[in-house]
Coordinates of N, CA, C and O in Angstrom, one line a residue:
X1 N 0.9 -1.2 0.0 CA 0.0 0.0 0.0 C 0.9 1.2 0.0 O 1.9 1.3 0.7
X2 N 0.5 2.2 -0.8 CA 1.2 3.5 -0.8 C 1.1 4.3 0.5 O 0.1 4.1 1.2
X3 N 2.1 5.0 0.8 CA 2.0 5.9 2.0 C 1.0 7.0 1.8 O 1.0 7.6 0.8
X4 N 0.2 7.2 2.8 CA -0.8 8.2 2.8 C -0.5 9.3 3.8 O -0.3 9.1 5.0
X5 N -0.3 10.5 3.2 CA -0.1 11.7 4.1 C -1.4 12.2 4.7 O -2.4 12.3 4.0
X6 N -1.4 12.5 5.9 CA -2.6 13.0 6.6 C -2.6 14.5 6.4 O -1.7 15.2 6.7
X7 N -3.8 15.0 5.9 CA -4.0 16.4 5.7 C -5.2 16.8 6.4 O -6.3 16.4 6.1
X8 N -5.1 17.7 7.4 CA -6.3 18.1 8.2 C -7.3 18.8 7.4 O -8.5 18.8 7.8
X9 N -7.0 19.3 6.3 CA -8.0 20.0 5.5 C -9.0 19.0 4.9 O -10.1 19.5 4.5
X10 N -8.7 17.7 4.9 CA -9.7 16.7 4.5 C -10.7 16.3 5.6 O -11.6 15.6 5.3
X11 N -10.4 16.7 6.8 CA -11.3 16.4 7.9 C -12.6 17.2 7.9 O -12.5 18.5 7.9
X12 N -13.7 16.6 7.8 CA -15.0 17.4 7.8 C -15.1 18.3 9.0 O -14.7 17.9 10.1
X13 N -15.7 19.4 8.9 CA -15.9 20.3 10.1 C -16.7 19.7 11.2 O -16.5 20.0 12.4
X14 N -17.6 18.8 10.9 CA -18.4 18.2 11.9 C -17.9 16.8 12.4 O -18.5 16.1 13.2
X15 N -16.6 16.5 12.1 CA -16.0 15.2 12.5 C -15.6 15.4 13.9 O -14.9 16.3 14.3
X16 N -16.0 14.4 14.8 CA -15.6 14.4 16.2 C -14.2 14.0 16.4 O -13.8 12.9 15.9
X17 N -13.4 14.8 17.0 CA -12.0 14.5 17.4 C -12.0 13.8 18.7 O -12.9 14.0 19.6
X18 N -10.9 13.0 19.0 CA -10.8 12.4 20.2 C -9.4 12.7 20.8 O -8.4 12.5 20.2
X19 N -9.4 13.1 22.1 CA -8.2 13.4 22.8 C -8.0 12.4 24.0 O -7.3 12.7 25.0
X20 N -8.7 11.3 24.0 CA -8.7 10.3 25.1 C -7.4 9.5 25.0 O -7.4 8.4 24.4
X21 N -6.3 10.0 25.5 CA -5.0 9.3 25.4 C -4.9 8.0 26.1 O -4.0 7.2 25.8
X22 N -5.8 7.7 27.0 CA -5.7 6.4 27.7 C -6.5 5.3 26.9 O -6.6 4.2 27.4
X23 N -7.1 5.6 25.8 CA -7.9 4.6 25.1 C -7.0 3.5 24.5 O -5.9 3.8 23.9
X24 N -7.4 2.3 24.7 CA -6.5 1.2 24.2 C -6.4 1.1 22.7 O -5.5 0.5 22.2
X25 N -7.3 1.7 22.0 CA -7.3 1.7 20.5 C -6.8 3.0 19.9 O -7.0 3.2 18.7
X26 N -6.2 3.9 20.7 CA -5.8 5.2 20.2 C -4.9 5.1 19.0 O -4.9 6.0 18.1
X27 N -4.0 4.2 18.9 CA -3.0 4.1 17.8 C -3.7 3.7 16.5 O -3.1 3.9 15.4
X28 N -4.9 3.1 16.6 CA -5.6 2.7 15.4 C -6.8 3.6 15.0 O -7.5 3.3 14.0
X29 N -7.0 4.6 15.8 CA -8.3 5.4 15.6 C -8.1 6.6 14.8 O -7.2 7.5 15.0
X30 N -9.0 6.8 13.8 CA -8.9 7.9 12.9 C -9.2 9.2 13.6 O -8.7 10.3 13.3
X31 N -10.1 9.2 14.6 CA -10.4 10.3 15.4 C -9.2 10.8 16.2 O -9.0 12.0 16.3
X32 N -8.4 9.9 16.8 CA -7.2 10.3 17.5 C -6.1 10.8 16.5 O -5.5 11.8 16.8
X33 N -6.1 10.2 15.3 CA -5.1 10.7 14.3 C -5.4 12.1 13.9 O -4.6 12.9 13.8
X34 N -6.7 12.4 13.6 CA -7.1 13.7 13.3 C -6.8 14.7 14.4 O -6.3 15.8 14.1
X35 N -7.1 14.3 15.6 CA -6.8 15.2 16.7 C -5.3 15.5 16.8 O -4.9 16.6 17.2
X36 N -4.5 14.5 16.5 CA -3.0 14.8 16.6 C -2.5 15.7 15.5 O -1.4 16.2 15.6
X37 N -3.3 16.0 14.5 CA -2.9 16.9 13.4 C -3.7 18.2 13.5 O -3.8 19.0 12.5
X38 N -4.3 18.4 14.6 CA -5.1 19.7 14.8 C -4.3 20.9 14.6 O -3.2 21.1 15.2
X39 N -4.7 21.8 13.7 CA -3.9 23.0 13.4 C -4.0 23.9 14.6 O -4.9 23.9 15.4
X40 N -2.9 24.7 14.8 CA -2.8 25.7 15.9 C -4.0 26.7 16.0 O -4.4 27.1 17.0
X41 N -4.6 27.0 14.8 CA -5.6 28.0 14.8 C -7.0 27.5 15.1 O -8.0 28.2 15.2
X42 N -7.1 26.2 15.3 CA -8.4 25.6 15.5 C -8.5 25.4 17.0 O -7.8 24.6 17.7
X43 N -9.5 26.0 17.7 CA -9.6 26.0 19.1 C -11.0 25.5 19.6 O -11.3 25.5 20.8
X44 N -11.9 25.1 18.7 CA -13.2 24.5 19.2 C -13.7 23.6 18.1 O -13.3 23.7 16.9
X45 N -14.7 22.8 18.4 CA -15.3 21.9 17.5 C -15.8 20.6 18.1 O -15.6 20.4 19.3
X46 N -16.4 19.7 17.4 CA -17.0 18.5 17.9 C -15.9 17.6 18.5 O -14.8 17.5 17.9
X47 N -16.1 17.0 19.6 CA -15.1 16.1 20.2 C -15.8 15.0 21.1 O -16.9 15.2 21.5
X48 N -15.0 14.0 21.4 CA -15.4 13.0 22.3 C -15.1 13.5 23.7 O -14.0 13.9 24.0
X49 N -16.2 13.5 24.6 CA -16.0 14.1 25.9 C -15.3 13.1 26.8 O -15.3 11.9 26.7
X50 N -14.6 13.6 27.8 CA -13.8 12.8 28.8 C -14.6 11.8 29.6 O -14.1 10.8 30.1
X51 N -15.9 12.0 29.7 CA -16.7 11.1 30.5 C -17.2 9.8 29.7 O -18.0 9.1 30.1
X52 N -16.6 9.7 28.5 CA -17.0 8.5 27.7 C -16.6 7.2 28.4 O -15.5 7.2 29.0
X53 N -17.4 6.2 28.3 CA -17.1 4.9 28.9 C -16.2 4.1 28.0 O -16.6 3.7 26.9
X54 N -14.9 4.0 28.4 CA -14.0 3.2 27.5 C -13.8 1.8 28.1 O -13.3 1.7 29.3
X55 N -14.2 0.8 27.4 CA -14.0 -0.5 27.8 C -12.7 -1.1 27.3 O -11.9 -0.4 26.7
X56 N -12.6 -2.4 27.4 CA -11.4 -3.1 26.9 C -11.2 -2.9 25.4 O -10.1 -2.9 24.9
X57 N -12.3 -2.8 24.7 CA -12.2 -2.7 23.2 C -12.2 -1.3 22.8 O -12.3 -1.0 21.6
X58 N -12.2 -0.3 23.7 CA -12.2 1.1 23.3 C -13.6 1.7 23.5 O -14.4 1.2 24.2
X59 N -13.9 2.7 22.7 CA -15.2 3.4 22.8 C -16.1 3.1 21.6 O -15.6 2.6 20.6
X60 N -17.3 3.5 21.8 CA -18.3 3.2 20.7 C -18.1 4.1 19.5 O -18.6 3.9 18.4
X61 N -17.2 5.2 19.6 CA -17.0 6.1 18.5 C -15.7 5.7 17.7 O -15.3 6.5 16.8
X62 N -15.1 4.6 18.1 CA -13.9 4.2 17.4 C -14.1 4.1 15.9 O -15.1 3.5 15.4
X63 N -13.2 4.6 15.1 CA -13.2 4.5 13.7 C -11.8 4.2 13.2 O -10.9 4.9 13.6
X64 N -11.7 3.2 12.5 CA -10.3 2.7 12.1 C -9.6 3.8 11.3 O -10.2 4.5 10.4
X65 N -8.3 3.9 11.6 CA -7.5 4.9 10.9 C -6.8 4.4 9.7 O -5.9 5.0 9.1
X66 N -7.1 3.1 9.3 CA -6.5 2.5 8.2 C -7.0 3.1 6.9 O -8.2 3.1 6.7
X67 N -6.1 3.6 6.0 CA -6.6 4.2 4.8 C -7.3 3.1 3.9 O -7.0 1.9 4.0
X68 N -8.3 3.5 3.2 CA -9.0 2.6 2.3 C -8.7 2.9 0.8 O -8.4 4.0 0.5
X69 N -8.8 1.8 0.0 CA -8.6 2.0 -1.4 C -9.9 2.4 -2.0 O -10.8 1.7 -2.2
X70 N -9.9 3.7 -2.3 CA -11.1 4.3 -2.9 C -11.0 4.4 -4.4 O -9.9 4.4 -4.9
X71 N -12.1 4.6 -5.1 CA -12.1 4.6 -6.6 C -13.0 5.7 -7.1 O -13.9 6.1 -6.4
X72 N -12.8 6.0 -8.4 CA -13.7 6.9 -9.1 C -13.6 6.7 -10.6 O -12.5 6.3 -11.0
X73 N -14.6 7.1 -11.3 CA -14.6 7.1 -12.7 C -15.1 5.8 -13.3 O -14.8 4.7 -12.8
X74 N -16.0 5.9 -14.3 CA -16.7 4.7 -14.8 C -16.4 4.4 -16.3 O -17.0 3.5 -16.8
X75 N -15.5 5.1 -16.9 CA -15.2 4.8 -18.4 C -14.7 3.4 -18.6 O -15.2 2.7 -19.5
X76 N -13.8 3.0 -17.8 CA -13.2 1.7 -17.9 C -14.2 0.6 -17.7 O -14.2 -0.4 -18.5
X77 N -15.0 0.7 -16.7 CA -15.9 -0.4 -16.4 C -17.0 -0.5 -17.5 O -17.6 -1.6 -17.7
X78 N -17.3 0.6 -18.1 CA -18.3 0.6 -19.2 C -17.7 0.3 -20.6 O -18.5 0.2 -21.5
X79 N -16.4 0.2 -20.7 CA -15.8 0.1 -22.0 C -16.3 -1.0 -22.9 O -16.5 -0.8 -24.1
X80 N -16.5 -2.1 -22.3 CA -16.9 -3.3 -23.1 C -18.4 -3.6 -23.0 O -18.9 -4.7 -23.4
X81 N -19.2 -2.7 -22.4 CA -20.6 -3.0 -22.2 C -21.4 -2.9 -23.5 O -21.2 -1.9 -24.3
X82 N -22.3 -3.8 -23.7 CA -23.1 -3.8 -24.9 C -24.2 -2.7 -24.7 O -24.6 -2.4 -23.6
X83 N -24.5 -2.1 -25.8 CA -25.4 -0.9 -25.7 C -26.8 -1.3 -25.1 O -27.4 -0.5 -24.5
X84 N -27.2 -2.6 -25.3 CA -28.5 -3.0 -24.8 C -28.5 -3.1 -23.2 O -29.5 -3.1 -22.6
X85 N -27.3 -3.2 -22.6 CA -27.1 -3.2 -21.2 C -26.8 -1.9 -20.5 O -27.0 -1.7 -19.3
X86 N -26.3 -1.0 -21.3 CA -25.8 0.3 -20.8 C -26.8 1.0 -20.0 O -26.5 1.5 -18.8
X87 N -28.0 1.2 -20.5 CA -29.0 2.0 -19.8 C -29.4 1.4 -18.5 O -29.5 2.0 -17.5
X88 N -29.6 0.1 -18.5 CA -30.0 -0.6 -17.2 C -28.9 -0.6 -16.2 O -29.2 -0.4 -15.0
X89 N -27.6 -0.7 -16.6 CA -26.5 -0.6 -15.7 C -26.4 0.8 -15.1 O -26.3 0.9 -13.8
X90 N -26.5 1.8 -15.9 CA -26.4 3.2 -15.4 C -27.6 3.5 -14.5 O -27.4 4.1 -13.4
X91 N -28.8 3.1 -14.8 CA -29.9 3.3 -14.0 C -29.7 2.6 -12.6 O -30.0 3.3 -11.6
X92 N -29.3 1.4 -12.6 CA -29.1 0.7 -11.3 C -28.0 1.4 -10.5 O -28.2 1.5 -9.3
X93 N -27.0 1.8 -11.1 CA -25.9 2.5 -10.4 C -26.4 3.9 -9.9 O -26.1 4.2 -8.7
X94 N -27.2 4.6 -10.6 CA -27.7 5.9 -10.2 C -28.6 5.7 -9.0 O -28.6 6.5 -8.0
X95 N -29.4 4.6 -9.0 CA -30.3 4.4 -7.9 C -29.5 4.0 -6.6 O -29.7 4.5 -5.5
X96 N -28.5 3.2 -6.8 CA -27.6 2.7 -5.7 C -26.8 3.9 -5.1 O -26.7 4.0 -3.9
X97 N -26.4 4.8 -6.0 CA -25.6 6.0 -5.5 C -26.4 7.2 -5.2 O -25.9 8.3 -5.0
X98 N -27.7 7.0 -5.1 CA -28.6 8.0 -4.7 C -28.8 9.2 -5.7 O -28.8 10.4 -5.3
X99 N -28.9 8.8 -6.9 CA -29.3 9.8 -7.9 C -28.3 10.2 -9.0 O -27.1 9.8 -8.9
X100 N -28.8 10.9 -10.0 CA -28.1 11.3 -11.2 C -26.9 12.1 -10.8 O -25.8 11.9 -11.3
X101 N -27.1 13.2 -10.0 CA -26.0 14.1 -9.7 C -24.9 13.4 -8.9 O -23.7 13.6 -9.1
X102 N -25.3 12.5 -7.9 CA -24.3 11.8 -7.2 C -23.5 10.8 -8.1 O -22.3 10.6 -7.9
X103 N -24.2 10.2 -9.0 CA -23.5 9.3 -10.0 C -22.3 10.0 -10.7 O -21.2 9.5 -10.7
X104 N -22.6 11.3 -11.1 CA -21.6 12.0 -11.8 C -20.5 12.6 -10.8 O -19.4 12.7 -11.2
X105 N -20.9 12.8 -9.6 CA -19.8 13.1 -8.6 C -18.8 12.0 -8.4 O -17.6 12.2 -8.3
X106 N -19.4 10.8 -8.4 CA -18.5 9.6 -8.3 C -17.7 9.4 -9.6 O -16.5 9.0 -9.6
X107 N -18.3 9.7 -10.7 CA -17.6 9.5 -12.0 C -16.5 10.5 -12.1 O -15.4 10.2 -12.6
X108 N -16.7 11.8 -11.7 CA -15.7 12.8 -11.8 C -14.7 12.9 -10.7 O -13.8 13.8 -10.7
X109 N -14.9 12.1 -9.6 CA -13.9 12.1 -8.5 C -14.2 13.1 -7.5 O -13.4 13.3 -6.5
X110 N -15.4 13.8 -7.5 CA -15.8 14.7 -6.4 C -16.2 13.9 -5.2 O -16.1 14.4 -4.1
X111 N -16.6 12.7 -5.4 CA -16.9 11.7 -4.3 C -16.1 10.4 -4.7 O -15.9 10.2 -5.9
X112 N -15.7 9.7 -3.7 CA -15.0 8.5 -3.9 C -15.8 7.2 -3.5 O -16.4 7.3 -2.4
X113 N -15.7 6.2 -4.3 CA -16.4 4.9 -4.0 C -15.6 4.2 -2.9 O -14.4 3.9 -3.2
X114 N -16.2 3.8 -1.8 CA -15.5 3.0 -0.8 C -15.5 1.5 -1.3 O -16.1 1.2 -2.3
X115 N -14.7 0.7 -0.7 CA -14.6 -0.7 -1.1 C -16.0 -1.4 -1.2 O -16.2 -2.2 -2.1
X116 N -16.9 -1.2 -0.3 CA -18.2 -1.8 -0.4 C -19.0 -1.4 -1.6 O -19.6 -2.2 -2.2
X117 N -18.9 -0.1 -1.9 CA -19.6 0.4 -3.1 C -19.0 -0.2 -4.4 O -19.7 -0.5 -5.3
X118 N -17.7 -0.3 -4.4 CA -17.0 -0.8 -5.5 C -17.4 -2.3 -5.7 O -17.7 -2.7 -6.9
X119 N -17.5 -3.0 -4.7 CA -17.9 -4.4 -4.8 C -19.3 -4.6 -5.3 O -19.6 -5.4 -6.1
X120 N -20.2 -3.7 -4.8 CA -21.6 -3.7 -5.2 C -21.7 -3.5 -6.8 O -22.4 -4.2 -7.5
X121 N -21.0 -2.5 -7.2 CA -21.0 -2.2 -8.7 C -20.4 -3.3 -9.5 O -21.0 -3.7 -10.5
X122 N -19.3 -3.9 -9.1 CA -18.7 -5.0 -9.8 C -19.6 -6.2 -9.8 O -19.8 -6.8 -10.9
X123 N -20.3 -6.5 -8.7 CA -21.3 -7.6 -8.7 C -22.4 -7.3 -9.6 O -23.0 -8.2 -10.2
X124 N -22.9 -6.0 -9.7 CA -23.9 -5.7 -10.7 C -23.5 -6.0 -12.1 O -24.3 -6.6 -12.9
X125 N -22.3 -5.7 -12.5 CA -21.8 -6.0 -13.8 C -21.7 -7.5 -14.0 O -22.0 -8.0 -15.1
X126 N -21.3 -8.2 -13.0 CA -21.3 -9.7 -13.1 C -22.6 -10.3 -13.3 O -22.8 -11.2 -14.1
X127 N -23.7 -9.7 -12.7 CA -25.0 -10.2 -12.9 C -25.5 -10.0 -14.3 O -26.3 -10.8 -14.8
X128 N -24.9 -9.0 -15.0 CA -25.2 -8.8 -16.4 C -24.3 -9.7 -17.3 O -24.4 -9.6 -18.6
X129 N -23.4 -10.5 -16.7 CA -22.6 -11.4 -17.5 C -21.2 -10.9 -17.8 O -20.5 -11.5 -18.6
X130 N -20.8 -9.7 -17.3 CA -19.5 -9.2 -17.5 C -18.5 -9.7 -16.5 O -18.8 -9.6 -15.3
X131 N -17.4 -10.1 -16.9 CA -16.4 -10.7 -16.0 C -15.0 -10.1 -16.1 O -14.1 -10.2 -15.3
X132 N -14.7 -9.4 -17.2 CA -13.4 -8.8 -17.5 C -13.5 -7.3 -17.5 O -14.6 -6.7 -17.9
X133 N -12.4 -6.6 -17.2 CA -12.4 -5.2 -17.2 C -13.2 -4.5 -16.2 O -13.6 -3.3 -16.3
X134 N -13.4 -5.2 -15.1 CA -14.3 -4.6 -14.0 C -13.5 -3.8 -13.0 O -13.3 -4.1 -11.8
X135 N -12.9 -2.7 -13.6 CA -12.1 -1.8 -12.8 C -12.6 -0.4 -13.0 O -13.3 -0.1 -14.0
X136 N -12.2 0.5 -12.1 CA -12.6 1.9 -12.2 C -11.5 2.6 -12.8 O -10.4 2.1 -12.9
X137 N -11.7 3.9 -13.2 CA -10.7 4.7 -13.9 C -9.5 5.0 -13.0 O -8.4 5.1 -13.4
X138 N -9.8 5.3 -11.7 CA -8.7 5.8 -10.8 C -8.9 5.2 -9.4 O -10.0 4.9 -9.0
X139 N -7.8 5.0 -8.8 CA -7.8 4.5 -7.4 C -6.8 5.3 -6.6 O -5.8 5.8 -7.1
X140 N -7.1 5.4 -5.3 CA -6.2 6.1 -4.3 C -6.5 5.6 -2.9 O -7.7 5.3 -2.6
X141 N -5.5 5.5 -2.1 CA -5.6 5.2 -0.7 C -5.9 6.5 0.0 O -5.1 7.4 -0.1
X142 N -7.0 6.6 0.7 CA -7.3 7.8 1.5 C -8.0 7.4 2.8 O -8.5 6.3 3.0
X143 N -8.0 8.4 3.7 CA -8.7 8.2 5.0 C -10.2 8.4 4.7 O -10.5 9.4 4.1
X144 N -11.0 7.5 5.2 CA -12.4 7.6 4.9 C -13.2 8.2 6.1 O -13.3 7.6 7.2
X145 N -13.6 9.4 6.0 CA -14.3 10.2 7.0 C -15.8 10.0 6.9 O -16.6 10.7 7.6
X146 N -16.3 9.1 6.0 CA -17.7 8.9 5.8 C -18.3 7.8 6.6 O -19.1 7.0 6.1
X147 N -17.9 7.7 7.8 CA -18.4 6.6 8.7 C -19.0 7.2 9.9 O -18.7 8.2 10.3

């Protein structure tokens, strides 16, 4: 896996940060990682409060800090699709991705497909009988704040 640099500018403004340094899962937690990169000029925002009950497995707000292989772009996956299947495939994808505009956001890289979404789309193409070329146009390892 390629090394992923953490950039606090990618952290959503409503993302809860965690400063619970005694948490047993702090080394694996994306909330702790984000908190450790907090810019000097940021002095308030959503956070995990100190009264959180931390058990052996950590807290209920734990989010893995492992980067995920995200994807975008649909030209490659549609390259060998027969015209009689194209409309049905696009319609199913648009429904799954919550609409026409979201479909194009994933196509243009404004939004990134997580591994579960990628798997769903690849399985859709398999149901139509396609087994080769089931890749997306672009891939990148990124921290996933959409959990």
